[in-house]
Short mmCIF file of C-alpha atoms in Angstrom, two decimals:
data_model
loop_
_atom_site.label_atom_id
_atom_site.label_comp_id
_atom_site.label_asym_id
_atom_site.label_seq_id
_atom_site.Cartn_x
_atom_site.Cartn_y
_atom_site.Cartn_z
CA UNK A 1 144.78 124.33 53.44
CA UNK A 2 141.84 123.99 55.91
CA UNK A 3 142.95 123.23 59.34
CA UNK A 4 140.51 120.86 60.69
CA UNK A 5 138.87 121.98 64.34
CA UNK A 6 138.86 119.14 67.36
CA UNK A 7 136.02 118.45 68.73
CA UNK A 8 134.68 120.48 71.60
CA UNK A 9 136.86 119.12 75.35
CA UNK A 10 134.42 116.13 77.06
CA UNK A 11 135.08 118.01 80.49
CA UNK A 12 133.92 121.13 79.34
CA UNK A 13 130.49 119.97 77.91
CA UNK A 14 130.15 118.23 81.15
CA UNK A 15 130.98 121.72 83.15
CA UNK A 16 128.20 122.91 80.86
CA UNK A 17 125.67 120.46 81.27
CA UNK A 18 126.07 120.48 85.08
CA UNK A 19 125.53 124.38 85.10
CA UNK A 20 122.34 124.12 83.02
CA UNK A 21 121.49 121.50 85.51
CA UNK A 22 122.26 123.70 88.18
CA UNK A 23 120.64 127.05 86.44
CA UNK A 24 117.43 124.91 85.94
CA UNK A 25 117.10 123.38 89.57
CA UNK A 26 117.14 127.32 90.67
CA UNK A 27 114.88 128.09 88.55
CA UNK A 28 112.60 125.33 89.90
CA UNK A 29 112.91 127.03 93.15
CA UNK A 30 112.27 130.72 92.12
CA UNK A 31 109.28 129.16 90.41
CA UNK A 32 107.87 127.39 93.69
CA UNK A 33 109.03 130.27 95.86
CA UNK A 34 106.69 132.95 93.16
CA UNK A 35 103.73 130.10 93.77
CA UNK A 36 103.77 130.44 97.77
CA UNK A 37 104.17 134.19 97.91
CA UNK A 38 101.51 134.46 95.45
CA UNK A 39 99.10 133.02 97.57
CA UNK A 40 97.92 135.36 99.98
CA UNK A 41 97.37 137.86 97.26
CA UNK A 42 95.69 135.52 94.36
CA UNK A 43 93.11 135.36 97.74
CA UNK A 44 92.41 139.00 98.06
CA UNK A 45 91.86 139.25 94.46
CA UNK A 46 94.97 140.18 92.16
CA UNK A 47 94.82 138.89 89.21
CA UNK A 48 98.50 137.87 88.31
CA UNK A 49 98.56 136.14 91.42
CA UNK A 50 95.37 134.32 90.92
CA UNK A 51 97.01 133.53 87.64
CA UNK A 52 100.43 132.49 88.74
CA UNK A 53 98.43 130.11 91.94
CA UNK A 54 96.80 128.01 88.66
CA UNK A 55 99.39 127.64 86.84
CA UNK A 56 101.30 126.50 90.20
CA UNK A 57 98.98 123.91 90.33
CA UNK A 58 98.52 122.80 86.09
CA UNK A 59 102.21 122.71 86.44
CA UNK A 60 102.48 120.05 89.40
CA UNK A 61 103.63 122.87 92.27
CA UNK A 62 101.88 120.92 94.85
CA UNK A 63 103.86 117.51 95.76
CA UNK A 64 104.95 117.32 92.11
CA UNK A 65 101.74 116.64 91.12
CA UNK A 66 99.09 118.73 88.69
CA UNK A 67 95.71 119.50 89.99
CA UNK A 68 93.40 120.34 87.77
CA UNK A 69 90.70 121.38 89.46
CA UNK A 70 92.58 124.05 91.31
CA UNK A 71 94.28 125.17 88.55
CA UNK A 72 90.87 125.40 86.74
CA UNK A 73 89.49 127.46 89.86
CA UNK A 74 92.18 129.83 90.11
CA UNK A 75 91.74 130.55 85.97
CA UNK A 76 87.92 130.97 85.86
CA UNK A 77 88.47 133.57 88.72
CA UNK A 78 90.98 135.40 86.84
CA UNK A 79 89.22 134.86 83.85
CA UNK A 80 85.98 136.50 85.32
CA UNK A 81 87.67 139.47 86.23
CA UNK A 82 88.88 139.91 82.55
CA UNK A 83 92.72 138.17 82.37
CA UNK A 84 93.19 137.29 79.37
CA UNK A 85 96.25 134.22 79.82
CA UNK A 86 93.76 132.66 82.59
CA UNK A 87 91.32 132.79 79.59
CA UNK A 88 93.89 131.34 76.94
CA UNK A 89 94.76 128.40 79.33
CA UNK A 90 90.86 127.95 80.04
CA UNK A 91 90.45 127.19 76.23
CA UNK A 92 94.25 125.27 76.23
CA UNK A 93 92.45 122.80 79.01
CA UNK A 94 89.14 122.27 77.48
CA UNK A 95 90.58 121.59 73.78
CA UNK A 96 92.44 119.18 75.09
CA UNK A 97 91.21 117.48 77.99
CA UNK A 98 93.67 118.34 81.02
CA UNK A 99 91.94 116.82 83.89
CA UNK A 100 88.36 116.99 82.38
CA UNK A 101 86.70 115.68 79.79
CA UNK A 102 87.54 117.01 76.24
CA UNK A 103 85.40 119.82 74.94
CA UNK A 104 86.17 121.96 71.59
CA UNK A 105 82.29 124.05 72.76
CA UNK A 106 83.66 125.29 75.73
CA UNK A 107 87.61 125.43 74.30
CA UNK A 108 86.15 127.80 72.18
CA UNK A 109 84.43 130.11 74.17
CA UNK A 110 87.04 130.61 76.51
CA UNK A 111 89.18 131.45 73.28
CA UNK A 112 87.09 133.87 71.68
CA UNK A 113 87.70 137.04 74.13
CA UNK A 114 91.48 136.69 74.08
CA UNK A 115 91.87 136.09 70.88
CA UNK A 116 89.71 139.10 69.62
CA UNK A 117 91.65 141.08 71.66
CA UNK A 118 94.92 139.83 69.59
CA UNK A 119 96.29 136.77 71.93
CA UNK A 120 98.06 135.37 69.18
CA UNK A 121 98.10 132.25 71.02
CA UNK A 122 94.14 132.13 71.08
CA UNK A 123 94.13 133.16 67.50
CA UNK A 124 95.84 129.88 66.71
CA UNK A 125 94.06 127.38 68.94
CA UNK A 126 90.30 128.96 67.78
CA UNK A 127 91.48 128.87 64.29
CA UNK A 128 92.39 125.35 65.14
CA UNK A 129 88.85 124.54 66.44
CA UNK A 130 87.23 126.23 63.95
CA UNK A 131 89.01 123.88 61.52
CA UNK A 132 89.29 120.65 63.00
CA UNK A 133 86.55 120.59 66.17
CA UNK A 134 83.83 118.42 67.15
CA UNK A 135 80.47 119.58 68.28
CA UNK A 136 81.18 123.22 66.79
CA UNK A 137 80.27 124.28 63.14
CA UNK A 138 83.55 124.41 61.14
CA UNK A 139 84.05 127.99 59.29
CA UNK A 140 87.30 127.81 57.24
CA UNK A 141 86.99 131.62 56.06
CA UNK A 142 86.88 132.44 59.58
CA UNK A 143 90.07 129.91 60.70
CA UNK A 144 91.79 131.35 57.71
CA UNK A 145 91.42 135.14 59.19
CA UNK A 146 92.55 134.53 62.48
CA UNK A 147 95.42 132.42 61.21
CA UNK A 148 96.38 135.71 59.03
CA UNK A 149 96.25 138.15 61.78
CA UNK A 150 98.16 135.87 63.83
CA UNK A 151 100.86 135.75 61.44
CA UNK A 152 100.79 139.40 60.86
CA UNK A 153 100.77 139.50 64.83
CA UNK A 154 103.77 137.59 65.48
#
């Protein structure tokens, strides 16, 4: 005989749900806090912090709000001095049109240098573009490779 389990104690999945509430408002905070700090160095040129100021502002930092064209400003200078992420969310914002106009052309090219370098990530979206884009030739062989070493990746 199988003794049947009650159900899980209303007041305790309440106790839960308040302390993920809880555990996610701090981590709001640390979040916001990292943005600030990063600030002063993003402006004398380190990279994660340059980095970590965009994607302050693509993820609505400032007043709750996103600004793209920070966000795009802090990437391309990351992005010129070789970080890869700043590169991946380059391509991430053209392919899709966050705060400017859609564009699989330039999606792509800020793809291609992360992705060669095994951003799995970048793989994935250029394999995407490469499939399904407008205004760049389609090459399924090439989609299909990048796919593959993606999944052999990760």
């Amino acid at each position: 005989m199988t003794r049947r389990q009650d159900p899980p104690d209303i007041r305790t999945m309440g106790e839960v749900l308040k302390k993920a509430a809880e555990t996610a408002q701090k981590v709001d905070a640390a979040m916001l806090h990292l943005w600030e700090v990063s600030k002063k160095p993003a402006e004398k040129g380190d990279l994660q912090a340059m980095y970590t100021v965009g994607k302050g502002y693509a993820d609505g930092y400032e007043g709750n709000k996103r600004n793209w064209p920070k966000a795009i400003f802090w990437y391309k200078k990351a992005a010129a001095k070789g970080h890869l992420l700043s590169m991946r969310e380059l391509g991430d914002i053209y392919t899709y049109g966050y705060g400017v106009p859609e564009s699989h052309t330039e999606g792509r090219k800020w793809y291609e240098v992360p992705a060669s370098k095994g951003d799995v990530p970048s793989q994935m979206g250029l394999a995407y573009l490469l499939r399904y884009g407008t205004n760049i030739p389609k090459n399924l062989p090439a989609a299909e490779q990048l796919l593959l070493k993606a999944a052999n990746t990760g």
